[in-house]
């Protein structure tokens, strides 16, 4: 499972900005061995992932948004989770859109992924599994009906309180992983 996740990044995803734009997403050793392999490769006896939550803190300008976009797409496209709901959240919608926009550009740059996903302004749909990836506003009271398979929560330290965090974490309760 860890090998599949690494291959997903390195064969299907491409960088979206700067000098590496358009180049395959060759994971750096720390990204591969300390984040992607443990997250997607460590399994329980029932086949579900060992980790349901990961807190990843990376200094500015080290590819956090690009890596997060790849993780969001892996959750949406690799897991084959019926009705998968993946969300990008942050202190405001514009911040949350940074990771989503990177994921959107990755799909637009990948003919292989484009066969499975439909890209819209603030949503990516995967019709085969009825899955979606959306950008959320920071308005916690409107998020109580979500059933998240994955949440990418950017700039967690900038949250004014833990309301949105609590709503999104509890929205994963009905998911196996």
Short mmCIF file of C-alpha atoms in Angstrom, two decimals:
data_model
loop_
_atom_site.label_atom_id
_atom_site.label_comp_id
_atom_site.label_asym_id
_atom_site.label_seq_id
_atom_site.Cartn_x
_atom_site.Cartn_y
_atom_site.Cartn_z
CA UNK A 1 0.00 0.00 0.00
CA UNK A 2 2.89 2.36 0.73
CA UNK A 3 4.40 1.60 -2.67
CA UNK A 4 1.07 2.31 -4.38
CA UNK A 5 0.80 5.68 -2.63
CA UNK A 6 4.35 6.66 -3.55
CA UNK A 7 3.73 5.60 -7.16
CA UNK A 8 0.51 7.66 -7.22
CA UNK A 9 2.52 10.79 -6.39
CA UNK A 10 5.49 10.09 -8.60
CA UNK A 11 3.71 8.72 -11.69
CA UNK A 12 0.44 10.65 -11.77
CA UNK A 13 1.05 14.00 -10.06
CA UNK A 14 3.04 16.95 -11.32
CA UNK A 15 4.28 20.10 -9.67
CA UNK A 16 2.11 23.11 -10.43
CA UNK A 17 4.27 26.19 -9.77
CA UNK A 18 7.74 27.62 -10.00
CA UNK A 19 10.77 26.05 -11.61
CA UNK A 20 9.37 22.52 -11.17
CA UNK A 21 5.98 23.25 -12.76
CA UNK A 22 5.01 20.38 -15.03
CA UNK A 23 7.68 18.07 -13.63
CA UNK A 24 6.70 14.75 -12.00
CA UNK A 25 6.19 14.97 -8.24
CA UNK A 26 9.31 13.05 -7.18
CA UNK A 27 8.88 12.87 -3.42
CA UNK A 28 11.83 13.92 -1.32
CA UNK A 29 13.04 11.28 1.10
CA UNK A 30 11.43 12.90 4.14
CA UNK A 31 8.11 13.31 2.31
CA UNK A 32 8.15 9.70 1.13
CA UNK A 33 9.48 7.96 4.25
CA UNK A 34 8.16 10.15 7.07
CA UNK A 35 4.74 11.12 5.71
CA UNK A 36 3.37 9.22 2.68
CA UNK A 37 4.61 5.70 3.41
CA UNK A 38 3.41 5.68 7.06
CA UNK A 39 0.10 7.38 6.29
CA UNK A 40 -0.94 5.11 3.45
CA UNK A 41 1.14 1.97 4.06
CA UNK A 42 0.67 1.11 7.72
CA UNK A 43 -2.45 -1.02 7.97
CA UNK A 44 -4.46 -2.76 10.66
CA UNK A 45 -5.45 -6.43 10.40
CA UNK A 46 -8.79 -5.41 8.82
CA UNK A 47 -6.96 -3.54 6.02
CA UNK A 48 -7.81 -0.03 7.25
CA UNK A 49 -5.06 2.53 7.69
CA UNK A 50 -3.40 2.64 11.09
CA UNK A 51 -3.49 6.44 11.23
CA UNK A 52 -6.76 8.36 10.94
CA UNK A 53 -5.17 11.73 11.64
CA UNK A 54 -1.81 13.33 10.87
CA UNK A 55 -0.45 16.67 12.01
CA UNK A 56 2.23 17.80 9.59
CA UNK A 57 4.20 20.93 10.37
CA UNK A 58 6.54 22.10 7.64
CA UNK A 59 8.36 25.47 7.46
CA UNK A 60 7.21 28.00 4.88
CA UNK A 61 8.19 27.46 1.25
CA UNK A 62 8.91 23.74 1.58
CA UNK A 63 6.06 22.44 -0.56
CA UNK A 64 3.41 21.96 2.14
CA UNK A 65 0.51 22.99 -0.13
CA UNK A 66 1.69 20.79 -2.99
CA UNK A 67 2.16 17.79 -0.69
CA UNK A 68 -1.24 18.43 0.92
CA UNK A 69 -2.89 18.62 -2.50
CA UNK A 70 -1.38 15.25 -3.39
CA UNK A 71 -2.64 13.73 -0.14
CA UNK A 72 -6.14 15.09 -0.80
CA UNK A 73 -6.13 13.55 -4.29
CA UNK A 74 -4.82 10.24 -2.95
CA UNK A 75 -7.70 10.13 -0.46
CA UNK A 76 -10.19 10.98 -3.20
CA UNK A 77 -8.85 8.79 -6.01
CA UNK A 78 -6.83 5.93 -4.49
CA UNK A 79 -9.07 4.76 -1.67
CA UNK A 80 -12.05 3.80 -3.87
CA UNK A 81 -14.24 5.02 -1.00
CA UNK A 82 -17.92 5.18 -2.06
CA UNK A 83 -19.21 8.72 -1.61
CA UNK A 84 -15.80 10.00 -0.52
CA UNK A 85 -15.95 13.58 0.73
CA UNK A 86 -12.61 15.38 0.94
CA UNK A 87 -12.42 18.98 2.11
CA UNK A 88 -9.88 21.79 2.28
CA UNK A 89 -10.38 24.06 5.27
CA UNK A 90 -8.52 27.02 6.76
CA UNK A 91 -9.20 30.25 8.60
CA UNK A 92 -10.80 31.63 5.43
CA UNK A 93 -11.93 30.27 2.06
CA UNK A 94 -9.06 31.89 0.14
CA UNK A 95 -6.46 30.13 2.30
CA UNK A 96 -8.32 26.83 1.96
CA UNK A 97 -8.39 27.30 -1.81
CA UNK A 98 -4.58 27.30 -2.07
CA UNK A 99 -4.33 23.54 -1.55
CA UNK A 100 -7.46 22.86 -3.60
CA UNK A 101 -6.17 24.95 -6.53
CA UNK A 102 -2.92 22.96 -6.54
CA UNK A 103 -4.93 19.71 -6.63
CA UNK A 104 -7.13 21.06 -9.41
CA UNK A 105 -4.07 22.01 -11.49
CA UNK A 106 -2.59 18.55 -10.86
CA UNK A 107 -5.69 16.90 -12.30
CA UNK A 108 -5.82 19.29 -15.25
CA UNK A 109 -2.18 18.39 -15.98
CA UNK A 110 -2.74 14.63 -15.82
CA UNK A 111 -4.62 12.95 -18.67
CA UNK A 112 -4.75 9.75 -16.59
CA UNK A 113 -6.45 11.46 -13.63
CA UNK A 114 -8.64 13.53 -15.94
CA UNK A 115 -10.34 10.30 -17.03
CA UNK A 116 -11.71 9.81 -13.50
CA UNK A 117 -12.25 13.34 -12.21
CA UNK A 118 -14.31 16.32 -13.32
CA UNK A 119 -12.87 19.70 -12.34
CA UNK A 120 -15.01 22.69 -11.45
CA UNK A 121 -14.24 26.09 -9.90
CA UNK A 122 -14.37 24.96 -6.26
CA UNK A 123 -15.13 21.25 -6.58
CA UNK A 124 -13.60 18.11 -8.03
CA UNK A 125 -16.01 15.25 -8.69
CA UNK A 126 -15.29 11.56 -9.20
CA UNK A 127 -18.52 10.16 -10.71
CA UNK A 128 -17.47 6.48 -10.50
CA UNK A 129 -17.51 6.58 -6.68
CA UNK A 130 -19.79 9.63 -6.26
CA UNK A 131 -16.85 11.37 -4.57
CA UNK A 132 -16.14 15.06 -4.18
CA UNK A 133 -13.34 17.37 -3.08
CA UNK A 134 -14.45 20.87 -2.04
CA UNK A 135 -13.16 24.07 -0.52
CA UNK A 136 -14.88 25.09 2.72
CA UNK A 137 -15.45 28.44 4.31
CA UNK A 138 -14.46 28.86 7.96
CA UNK A 139 -18.09 29.09 9.11
CA UNK A 140 -18.27 26.13 11.52
CA UNK A 141 -22.05 26.09 12.16
CA UNK A 142 -22.75 25.30 8.50
CA UNK A 143 -20.51 22.20 8.48
CA UNK A 144 -22.43 19.89 10.81
CA UNK A 145 -23.92 17.77 7.99
CA UNK A 146 -20.60 16.74 6.46
CA UNK A 147 -19.43 13.12 6.29
CA UNK A 148 -15.73 13.60 5.58
CA UNK A 149 -13.45 10.87 4.32
CA UNK A 150 -10.53 13.33 4.40
CA UNK A 151 -9.84 16.86 5.58
CA UNK A 152 -6.84 18.99 4.70
CA UNK A 153 -6.79 21.71 7.34
CA UNK A 154 -4.27 24.39 6.34
CA UNK A 155 -2.82 26.94 8.73
CA UNK A 156 -4.47 25.37 11.77
CA UNK A 157 -2.61 27.77 14.07
CA UNK A 158 -4.53 30.72 12.54
CA UNK A 159 -7.94 29.46 13.68
CA UNK A 160 -9.64 31.84 16.13
CA UNK A 161 -11.00 28.86 18.10
CA UNK A 162 -11.41 25.10 17.73
CA UNK A 163 -15.03 25.04 16.53
CA UNK A 164 -14.29 24.28 12.86
CA UNK A 165 -11.65 21.71 13.85
CA UNK A 166 -14.08 19.90 16.14
CA UNK A 167 -16.87 19.88 13.55
CA UNK A 168 -14.59 18.50 10.82
CA UNK A 169 -12.93 15.87 13.04
CA UNK A 170 -16.31 14.55 14.24
CA UNK A 171 -17.57 14.52 10.61
CA UNK A 172 -15.20 11.58 9.96
CA UNK A 173 -16.81 9.39 12.64
CA UNK A 174 -18.84 7.26 10.22
CA UNK A 175 -15.83 6.53 7.98
CA UNK A 176 -13.77 3.38 8.38
CA UNK A 177 -10.53 5.23 7.68
#
